[in-house]
Structures are given as structure tokens and as C-alpha cells.
Short mmCIF file of C-alpha atoms and ligand atoms in Angstrom, two decimals:
data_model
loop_
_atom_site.label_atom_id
_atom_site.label_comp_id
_atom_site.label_asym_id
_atom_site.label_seq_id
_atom_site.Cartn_x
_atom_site.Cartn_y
_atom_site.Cartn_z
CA UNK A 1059 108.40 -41.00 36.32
CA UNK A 1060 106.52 -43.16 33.95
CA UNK A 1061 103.44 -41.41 34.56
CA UNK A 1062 104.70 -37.84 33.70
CA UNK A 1063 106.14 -39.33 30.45
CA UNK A 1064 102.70 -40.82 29.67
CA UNK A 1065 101.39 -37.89 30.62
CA UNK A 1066 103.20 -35.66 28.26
CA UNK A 1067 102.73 -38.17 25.37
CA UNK A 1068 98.88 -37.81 25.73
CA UNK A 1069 98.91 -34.13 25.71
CA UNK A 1070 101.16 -34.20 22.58
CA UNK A 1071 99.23 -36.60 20.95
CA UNK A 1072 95.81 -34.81 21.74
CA UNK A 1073 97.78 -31.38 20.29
CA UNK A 1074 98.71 -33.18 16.97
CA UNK A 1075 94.82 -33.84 16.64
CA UNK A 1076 94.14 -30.19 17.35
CA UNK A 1077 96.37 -29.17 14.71
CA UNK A 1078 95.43 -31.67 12.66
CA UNK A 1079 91.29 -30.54 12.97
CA UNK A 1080 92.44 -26.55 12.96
CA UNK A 1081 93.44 -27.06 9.34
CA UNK A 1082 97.36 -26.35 10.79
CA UNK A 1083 96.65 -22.65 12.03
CA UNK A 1084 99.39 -22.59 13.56
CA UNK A 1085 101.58 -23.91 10.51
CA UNK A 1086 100.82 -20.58 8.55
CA UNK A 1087 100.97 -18.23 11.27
CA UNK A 1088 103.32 -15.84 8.88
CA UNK A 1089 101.70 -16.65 5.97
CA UNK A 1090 98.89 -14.17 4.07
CA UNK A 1091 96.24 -12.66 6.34
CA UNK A 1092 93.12 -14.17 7.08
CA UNK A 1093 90.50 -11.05 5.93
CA UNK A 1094 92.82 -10.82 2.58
CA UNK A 1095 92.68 -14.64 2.12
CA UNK A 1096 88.36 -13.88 2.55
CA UNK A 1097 88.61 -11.33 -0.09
CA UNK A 1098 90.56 -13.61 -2.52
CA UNK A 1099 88.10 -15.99 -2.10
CA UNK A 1100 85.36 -13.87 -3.10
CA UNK A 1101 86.66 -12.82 -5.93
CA UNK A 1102 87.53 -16.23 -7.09
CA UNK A 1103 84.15 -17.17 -8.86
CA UNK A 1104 84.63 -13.77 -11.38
CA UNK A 1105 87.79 -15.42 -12.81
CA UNK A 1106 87.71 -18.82 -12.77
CA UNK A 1107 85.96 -19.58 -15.93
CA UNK A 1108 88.84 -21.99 -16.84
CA UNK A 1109 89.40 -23.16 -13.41
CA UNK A 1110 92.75 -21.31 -13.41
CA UNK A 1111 92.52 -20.82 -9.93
CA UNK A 1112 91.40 -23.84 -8.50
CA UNK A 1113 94.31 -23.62 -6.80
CA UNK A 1114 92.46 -20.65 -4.58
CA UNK A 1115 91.25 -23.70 -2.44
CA UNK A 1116 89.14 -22.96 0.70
CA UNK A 1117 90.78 -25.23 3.11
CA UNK A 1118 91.08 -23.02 6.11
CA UNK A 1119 94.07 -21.98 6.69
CA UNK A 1120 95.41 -22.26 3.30
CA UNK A 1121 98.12 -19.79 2.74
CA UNK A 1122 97.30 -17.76 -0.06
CA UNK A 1123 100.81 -15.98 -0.37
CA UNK A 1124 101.29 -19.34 -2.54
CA UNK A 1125 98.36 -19.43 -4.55
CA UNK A 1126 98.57 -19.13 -8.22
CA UNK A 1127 98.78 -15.13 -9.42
CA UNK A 1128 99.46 -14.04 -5.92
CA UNK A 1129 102.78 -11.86 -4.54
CA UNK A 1130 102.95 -11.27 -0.84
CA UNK A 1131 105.40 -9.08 0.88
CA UNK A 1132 107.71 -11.98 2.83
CA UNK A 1133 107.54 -9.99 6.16
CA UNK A 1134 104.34 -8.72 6.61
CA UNK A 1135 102.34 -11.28 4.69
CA UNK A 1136 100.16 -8.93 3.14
CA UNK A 1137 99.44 -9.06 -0.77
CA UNK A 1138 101.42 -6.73 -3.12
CA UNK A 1139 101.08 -8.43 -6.41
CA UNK A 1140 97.64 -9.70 -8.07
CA UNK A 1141 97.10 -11.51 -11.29
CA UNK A 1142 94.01 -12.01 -12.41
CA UNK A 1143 94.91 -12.74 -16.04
CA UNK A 1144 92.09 -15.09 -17.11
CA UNK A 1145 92.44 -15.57 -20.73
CA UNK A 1146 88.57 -14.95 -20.99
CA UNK A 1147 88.68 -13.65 -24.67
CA UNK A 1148 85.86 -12.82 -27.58
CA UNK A 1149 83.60 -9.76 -28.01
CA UNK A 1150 80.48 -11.53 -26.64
CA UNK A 1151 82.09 -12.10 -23.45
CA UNK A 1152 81.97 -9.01 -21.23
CA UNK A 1153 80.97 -7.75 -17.62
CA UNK A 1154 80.61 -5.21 -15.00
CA UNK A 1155 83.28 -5.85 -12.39
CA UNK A 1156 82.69 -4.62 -8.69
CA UNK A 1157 86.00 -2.75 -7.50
CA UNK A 1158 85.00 -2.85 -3.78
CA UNK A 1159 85.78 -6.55 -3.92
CA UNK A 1160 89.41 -5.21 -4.00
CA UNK A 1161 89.23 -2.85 -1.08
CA UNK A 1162 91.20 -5.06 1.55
CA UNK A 1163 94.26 -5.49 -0.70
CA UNK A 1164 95.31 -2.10 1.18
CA UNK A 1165 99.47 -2.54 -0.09
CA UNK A 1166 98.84 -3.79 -3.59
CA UNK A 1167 101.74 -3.04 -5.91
CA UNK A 1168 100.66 -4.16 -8.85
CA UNK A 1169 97.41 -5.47 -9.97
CA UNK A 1170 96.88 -7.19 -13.23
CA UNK A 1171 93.03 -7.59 -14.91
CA UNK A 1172 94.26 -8.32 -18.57
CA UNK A 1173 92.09 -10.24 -20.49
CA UNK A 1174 89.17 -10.57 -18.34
CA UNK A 1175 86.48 -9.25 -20.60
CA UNK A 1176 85.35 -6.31 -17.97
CA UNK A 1177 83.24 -4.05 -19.84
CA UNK A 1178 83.32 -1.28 -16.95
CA UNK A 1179 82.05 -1.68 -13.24
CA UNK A 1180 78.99 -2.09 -11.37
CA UNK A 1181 77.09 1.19 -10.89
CA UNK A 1182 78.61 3.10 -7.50
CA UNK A 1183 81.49 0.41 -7.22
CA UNK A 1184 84.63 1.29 -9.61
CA UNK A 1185 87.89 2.58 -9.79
CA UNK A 1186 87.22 5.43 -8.24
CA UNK A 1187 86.55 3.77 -4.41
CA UNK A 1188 90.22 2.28 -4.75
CA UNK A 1189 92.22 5.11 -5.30
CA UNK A 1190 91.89 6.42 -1.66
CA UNK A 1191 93.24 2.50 -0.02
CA UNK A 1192 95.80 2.15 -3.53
CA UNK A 1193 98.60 4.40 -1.81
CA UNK A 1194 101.09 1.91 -3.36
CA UNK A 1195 99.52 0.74 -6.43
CA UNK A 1196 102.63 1.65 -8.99
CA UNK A 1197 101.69 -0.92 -12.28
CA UNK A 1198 97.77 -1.51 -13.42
CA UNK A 1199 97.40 -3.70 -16.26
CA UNK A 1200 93.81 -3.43 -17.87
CA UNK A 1201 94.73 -4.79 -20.88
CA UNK A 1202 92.46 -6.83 -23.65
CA UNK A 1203 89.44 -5.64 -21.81
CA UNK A 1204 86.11 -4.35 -23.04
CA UNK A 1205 86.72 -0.57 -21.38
CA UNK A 1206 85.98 2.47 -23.01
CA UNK A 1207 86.57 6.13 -22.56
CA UNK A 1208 84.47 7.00 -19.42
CA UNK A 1209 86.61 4.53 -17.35
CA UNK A 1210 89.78 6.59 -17.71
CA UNK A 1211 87.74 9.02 -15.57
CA UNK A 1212 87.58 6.47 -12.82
CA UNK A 1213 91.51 6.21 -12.49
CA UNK A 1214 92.19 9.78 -12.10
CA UNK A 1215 93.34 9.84 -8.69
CA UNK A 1216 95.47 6.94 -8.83
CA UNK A 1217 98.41 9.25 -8.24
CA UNK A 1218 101.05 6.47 -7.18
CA UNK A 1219 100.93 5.08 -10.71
CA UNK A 1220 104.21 4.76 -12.99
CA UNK A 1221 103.15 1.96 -15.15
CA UNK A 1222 99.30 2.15 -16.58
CA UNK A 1223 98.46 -0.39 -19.34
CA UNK A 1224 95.02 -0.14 -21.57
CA UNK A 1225 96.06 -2.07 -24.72
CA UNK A 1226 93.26 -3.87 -26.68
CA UNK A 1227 90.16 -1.94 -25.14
CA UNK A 1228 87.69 0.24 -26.70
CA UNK A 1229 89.29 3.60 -26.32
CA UNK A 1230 88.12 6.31 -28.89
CA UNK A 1231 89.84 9.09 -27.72
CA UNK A 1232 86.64 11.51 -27.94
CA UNK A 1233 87.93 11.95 -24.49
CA UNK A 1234 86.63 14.33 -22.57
CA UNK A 1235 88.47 13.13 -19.85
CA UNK A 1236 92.51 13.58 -21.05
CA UNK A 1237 92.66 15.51 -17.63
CA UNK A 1238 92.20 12.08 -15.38
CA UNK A 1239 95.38 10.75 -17.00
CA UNK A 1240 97.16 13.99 -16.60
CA UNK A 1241 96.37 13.53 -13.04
CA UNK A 1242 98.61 10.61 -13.00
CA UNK A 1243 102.12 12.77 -12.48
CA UNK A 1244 104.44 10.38 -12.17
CA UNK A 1245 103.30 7.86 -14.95
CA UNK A 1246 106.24 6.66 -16.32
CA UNK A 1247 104.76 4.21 -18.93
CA UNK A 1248 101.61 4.14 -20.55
CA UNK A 1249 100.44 2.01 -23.36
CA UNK A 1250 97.59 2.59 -25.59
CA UNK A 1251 98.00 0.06 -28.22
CA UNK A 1252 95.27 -1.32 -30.12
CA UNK A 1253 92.63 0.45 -29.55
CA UNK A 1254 89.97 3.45 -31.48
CA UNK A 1255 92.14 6.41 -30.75
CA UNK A 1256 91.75 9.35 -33.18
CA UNK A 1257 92.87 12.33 -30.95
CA UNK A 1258 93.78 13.61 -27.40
CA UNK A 1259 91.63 17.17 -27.47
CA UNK A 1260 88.97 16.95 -25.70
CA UNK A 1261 85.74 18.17 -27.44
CA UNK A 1262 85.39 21.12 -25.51
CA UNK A 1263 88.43 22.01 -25.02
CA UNK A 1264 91.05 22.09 -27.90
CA UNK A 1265 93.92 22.95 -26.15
CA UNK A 1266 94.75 20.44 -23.87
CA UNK A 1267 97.47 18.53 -24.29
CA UNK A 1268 98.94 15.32 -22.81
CA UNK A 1269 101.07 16.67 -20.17
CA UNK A 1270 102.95 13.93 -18.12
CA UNK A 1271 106.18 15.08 -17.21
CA UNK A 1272 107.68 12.06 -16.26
CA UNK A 1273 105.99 10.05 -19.14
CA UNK A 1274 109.26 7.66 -20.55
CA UNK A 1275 107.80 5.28 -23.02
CA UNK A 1276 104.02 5.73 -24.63
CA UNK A 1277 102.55 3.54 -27.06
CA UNK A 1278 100.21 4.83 -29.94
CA UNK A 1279 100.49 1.62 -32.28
CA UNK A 1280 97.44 0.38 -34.20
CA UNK A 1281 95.15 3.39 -33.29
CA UNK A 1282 93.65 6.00 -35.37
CA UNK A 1283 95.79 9.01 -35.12
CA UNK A 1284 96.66 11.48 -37.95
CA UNK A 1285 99.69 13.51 -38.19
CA UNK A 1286 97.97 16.26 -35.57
CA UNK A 1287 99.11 14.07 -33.56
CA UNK A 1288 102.48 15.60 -32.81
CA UNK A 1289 101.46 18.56 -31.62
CA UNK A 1290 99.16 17.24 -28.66
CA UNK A 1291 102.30 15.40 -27.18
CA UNK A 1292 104.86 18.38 -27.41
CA UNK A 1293 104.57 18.49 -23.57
CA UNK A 1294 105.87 15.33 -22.61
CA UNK A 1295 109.47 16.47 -21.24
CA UNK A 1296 110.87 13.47 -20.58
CA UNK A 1297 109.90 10.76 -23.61
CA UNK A 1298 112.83 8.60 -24.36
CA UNK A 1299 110.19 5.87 -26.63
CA UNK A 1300 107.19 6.67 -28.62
CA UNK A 1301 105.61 3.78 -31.05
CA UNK A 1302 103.05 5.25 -33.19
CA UNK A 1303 102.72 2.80 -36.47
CA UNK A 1304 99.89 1.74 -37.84
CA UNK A 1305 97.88 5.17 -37.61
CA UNK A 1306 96.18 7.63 -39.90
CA UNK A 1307 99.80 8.98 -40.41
CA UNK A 1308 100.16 10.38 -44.21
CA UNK A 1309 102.01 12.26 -46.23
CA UNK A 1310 105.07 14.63 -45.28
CA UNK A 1311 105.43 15.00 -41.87
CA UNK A 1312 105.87 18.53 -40.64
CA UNK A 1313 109.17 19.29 -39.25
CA UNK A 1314 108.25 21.75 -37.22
CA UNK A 1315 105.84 19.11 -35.24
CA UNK A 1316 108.70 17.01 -34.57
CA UNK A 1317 111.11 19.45 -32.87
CA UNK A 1318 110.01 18.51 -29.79
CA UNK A 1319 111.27 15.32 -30.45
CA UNK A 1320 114.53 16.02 -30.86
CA UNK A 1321 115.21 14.17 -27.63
CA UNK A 1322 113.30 11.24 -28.24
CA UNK A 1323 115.81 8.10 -28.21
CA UNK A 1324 113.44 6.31 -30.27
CA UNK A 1325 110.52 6.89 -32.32
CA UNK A 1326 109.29 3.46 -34.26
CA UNK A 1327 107.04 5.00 -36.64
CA UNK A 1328 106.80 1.25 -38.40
CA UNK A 1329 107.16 3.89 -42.08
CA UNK A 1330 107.10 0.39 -43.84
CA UNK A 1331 104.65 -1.59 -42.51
CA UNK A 1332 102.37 1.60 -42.49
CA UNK A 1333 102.86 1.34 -46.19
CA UNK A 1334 103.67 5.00 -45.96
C1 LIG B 438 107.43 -5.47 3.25
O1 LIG B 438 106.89 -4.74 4.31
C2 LIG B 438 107.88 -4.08 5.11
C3 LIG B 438 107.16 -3.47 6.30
O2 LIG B 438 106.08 -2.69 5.86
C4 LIG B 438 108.61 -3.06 4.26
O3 LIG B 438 109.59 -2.42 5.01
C5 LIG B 438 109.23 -3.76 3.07
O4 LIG B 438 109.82 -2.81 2.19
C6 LIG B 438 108.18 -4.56 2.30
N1 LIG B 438 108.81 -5.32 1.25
C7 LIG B 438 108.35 -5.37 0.00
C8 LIG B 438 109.11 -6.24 -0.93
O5 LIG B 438 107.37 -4.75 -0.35
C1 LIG B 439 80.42 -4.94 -4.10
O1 LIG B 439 81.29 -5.54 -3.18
C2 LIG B 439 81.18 -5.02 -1.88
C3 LIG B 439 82.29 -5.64 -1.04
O2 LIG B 439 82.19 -7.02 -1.04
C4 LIG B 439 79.80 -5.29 -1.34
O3 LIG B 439 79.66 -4.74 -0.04
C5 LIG B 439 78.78 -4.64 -2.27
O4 LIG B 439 77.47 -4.98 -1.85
C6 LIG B 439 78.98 -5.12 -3.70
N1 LIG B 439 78.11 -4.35 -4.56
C7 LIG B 439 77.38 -4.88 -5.54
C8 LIG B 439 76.54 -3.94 -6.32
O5 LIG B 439 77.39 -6.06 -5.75
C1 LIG B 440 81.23 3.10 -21.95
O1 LIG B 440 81.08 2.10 -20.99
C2 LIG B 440 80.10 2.39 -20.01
C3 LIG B 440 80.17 1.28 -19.00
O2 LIG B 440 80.16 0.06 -19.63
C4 LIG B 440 78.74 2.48 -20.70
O3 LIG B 440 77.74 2.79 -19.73
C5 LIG B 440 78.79 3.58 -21.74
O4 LIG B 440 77.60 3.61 -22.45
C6 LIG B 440 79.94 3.34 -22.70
N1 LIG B 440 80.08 4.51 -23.55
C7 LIG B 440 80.23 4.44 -24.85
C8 LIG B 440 80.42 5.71 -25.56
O5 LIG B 440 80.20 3.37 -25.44
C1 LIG B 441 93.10 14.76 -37.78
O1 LIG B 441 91.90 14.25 -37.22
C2 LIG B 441 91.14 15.20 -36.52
C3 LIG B 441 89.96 14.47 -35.94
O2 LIG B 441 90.39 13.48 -35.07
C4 LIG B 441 90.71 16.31 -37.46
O3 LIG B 441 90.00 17.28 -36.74
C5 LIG B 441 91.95 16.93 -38.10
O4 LIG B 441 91.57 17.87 -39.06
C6 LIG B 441 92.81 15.88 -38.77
N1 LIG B 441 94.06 16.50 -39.19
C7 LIG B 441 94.71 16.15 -40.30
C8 LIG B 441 96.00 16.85 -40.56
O5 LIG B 441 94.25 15.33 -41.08
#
């Protein structure tokens, strides 16, 4: 009787040491998976220039559904939501990121990169690989980046989208590439705030138009559009908010241009602070 009762205190003892030197495996077996907790990892050393994610730590079998930025799905464990907001700021400050690194996240929902000073992406390794694994991505933030107009190119296939944000970047709008956001049919947001705009034409071809048919709420502000502006967005059926102050706006507005607006709820035109 006694022996058995040693017996079975040994074994649990030796288990608690087992546990103990597997890092607790077994304490995380529904937490995030092991190949996405890899990927995480290598990703780490891109955006940790202020050590906000020291809390990434490489103990194995760290659960990385409760690391800083990170949104798993409770029942699978998989990762749906990514922030990778690292405050890196100033002009001198830019890079080539390599998309690939995201490839595992295979259920991402939403992925933020704003403020991370990516210029673009290494040569063979952007956007463009993602949008095949992205079945689910609905909300990219790219915000208070370095990108310019080829990128947009690069997201064109990213047909799951509703919510794309490119504030702050280089945008010129010489775009020959207004088709890759047209792609995007059921965007339901885009913003395009402070950035080089002048116009949505492409070069060679002057009659395209913005054409997103679910497109709710689009943000112009701080760009450099004139008043032709109104006639590139006539086909945007369902606007309810459009924000274009601080443009190249002047003078009387044509009428005519604005019929298509009728059914705008709200168009912030910012007359005053345009100085208009
Ligand atoms: C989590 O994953 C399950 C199974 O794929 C799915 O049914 C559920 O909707 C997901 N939940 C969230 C919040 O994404
Ligand atoms: C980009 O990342 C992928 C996945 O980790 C890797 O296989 C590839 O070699 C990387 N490419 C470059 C140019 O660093
Ligand atoms: C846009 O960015 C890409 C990638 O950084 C670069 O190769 C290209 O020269 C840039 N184009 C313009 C017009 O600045
Ligand atoms: C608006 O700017 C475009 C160039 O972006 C130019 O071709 C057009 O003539 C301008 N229209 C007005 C009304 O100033």
C-alpha cells in the first residue's frame, strides 16, 4: 500500500520536472500554433526598433495569442489580428519589407503596418504572394508609410478587402494602376489622406474612373486634387462620406459635377479652412 503511494508520488514528481523542462507544453496546448508562433518570431527583429515587442519572448512554448499586437481566434488558436504599429517615424527612415514573412498567417483578418517606414518590398516578395493565402484579410492598414504608386499594383487581388487604409504615404496619383483598386469590389472604406494625389486618370487612359460599388466612406483630405475631381468619382453608387478639404479645390464649383452627389450624407469639403 505504501509502496504504490510512493510509487505514484515519484512519477508525479518526475512529471512536474518534465513539464517544468518542456517550457509547460502541455499548459498551452490551445493556445496559438507553433509554425505561426515561428513566423512571429521572425518577423520580430523588423519592428522592434523600440523594443515594443519584447514581449514576443522566445521561451518555448510561449503563447503568442497573448503577445502584444496579436488577435487569435479563441477556438482554433490561429492568428486573425496583427499589429505591427511601430511608431518608426521620419523621412530618413525607410525599408523594403519581405511579404513572404507573412505567408503562414493563413486566417488573418486584419493586419496593421502603420507607421513602419516600409518604402515598398523586397524584389519578388510583396503584396502580391499574399493575396492567394489572404482569403479573409477584410481591414489593411498601411498607413504613415513610405509607399508610392506602384505598390497599389501589388494589392490588386486582395478581393476580400472592405477596409484599405494608405494615409500619409507617397501617393501621386499618376496612377497607372486605378484598375488594382477597382479590383477591390467590395471595399467599403478607403482612405487616402495625406498624401501627393492630383488625379485618378490614368495617363493612358482618360476615362477611367473610380468604380467601387460598395465604396461607403473615401477620404481625399490634404491631397492635391482640383475641382475635376468630381467627375472621376461619379461612379461610386453607394458613398454615404466623402472628405475632400485641403485640395486644389477653387472657385465655383460646377453643379452639374455634383449631381451625383445628391445622395451623399456628407460631404466635408473643410470650405473654411481651405480658405476658399
Ligand atoms: C474561429 O474559428 C472557427 C472555426 O474556423 C469559426 O467558426 C469562428 O467563426 C472563428 N471565430 C472568429 C472570431 O474568427
Ligand atoms: C523572404 O522570406 C521568405 C520566408 O521566410 C524566405 O524564404 C525568403 O528567402 C525571403 N526572401 C528574401 C529576399 O529575403
Ligand atoms: C516607387 O517605389 C518603388 C519601390 O520602392 C521604387 O522602385 C520606385 O522607383 C518608386 N517610384 C517612384 C515614381 O518614386
Ligand atoms: C486639374 O488637374 C489636372 C492635372 O492633374 C489637369 O489636367 C486639369 O486641367 C485640371 N483641371 C482644372 C479644372 O483645373
Amino acid at each position: 500500500m505504501m509502496d504504490s503511494k510512493w510509487l505514484w508520488f515519484m512519477r508525479m514528481a518526475a512529471m512536474s520536472v518534465l513539464l517544468l523542462l518542456e517550457g509547460c507544453r502541455w499548459c498551452t496546448i490551445d493556445a496559438c500554433v507553433e509554425h505561426e508562433r515561428v513566423a512571429l518570431l521572425q518577423l520580430k527583429p523588423f519592428f522592434n526598433h523600440y523594443n515594443e515587442f519584447d514581449s514576443w519572448d522566445e521561451l518555448k512554448g510561449s503563447d503568442c495569442c497573448k503577445w502584444k499586437g496579436i488577435e487569435c481566434n479563441t477556438t482554433t488558436g490561429r492568428l486573425i489580428g496583427l499589429s505591427l504599429d511601430s511608431m518608426r517615424s521620419g523621412y530618413l527612415d525607410y525599408w523594403y519589407l519581405n511579404a513572404s514573412l507573412f505567408l503562414p498567417f493563413k486566417e488573418l483578418k486584419r493586419l496593421y503596418l502603420t507607421g513602419s517606414g516600409i518604402a515598398g518590398c523586397v524584389e519578388n516578395e510583396g503584396f502580391e504572394k499574399l493575396s492567394s493565402t489572404f482569403r479573409n484579410l477584410q481591414f489593411l492598414d498601411l498607413s504613415q508609410n513610405h509607399l508610392n504608386d506602384s505598390f497599389i499594383l501589388s494589392l490588386s487581388q486582395f478581393s476580400s478587402l472592405q477596409y484599405l487604409n494608405l494615409a500619409y504615404n507617397l501617393l501621386e496619383g499618376k496612377w497607372p494602376h486605378i484598375q488594382g483598386l477597382n479590383n477591390l469590389k467590395i471595399l467599403k472604406t478607403l482612405d487616402l489622406r495625406w498624401n501627393q494625389m492630383e488625379r485618378f486618370q490614368s495617363f493612358k487612359d482618360d476615362d477611367k474612373k473610380l468604380e467601387l460599388t460598395h465604396l461607403e466612406e473615401l477620404n481625399l483630405e490634404a491631397n492635391l486634387f482640383n475641382n475635376s475631381v468630381f467627375v472621376t468619382l461619379d461612379k461610386l453608387s453607394n458613398l454615404k462620406s466623402l472628405s475632400i478639404g485641403f485640395n486644389q479645390l477653387n472657385g465655383l464649383i460646377d453643379m452639374k459635377d455634383l449631381d451625383a452627389y445628391l445622395l451623399v450624407i456628407y460631404v466635408d469639403m473643410a470650405i473654411k479652412a481651405c480658405g476658399l
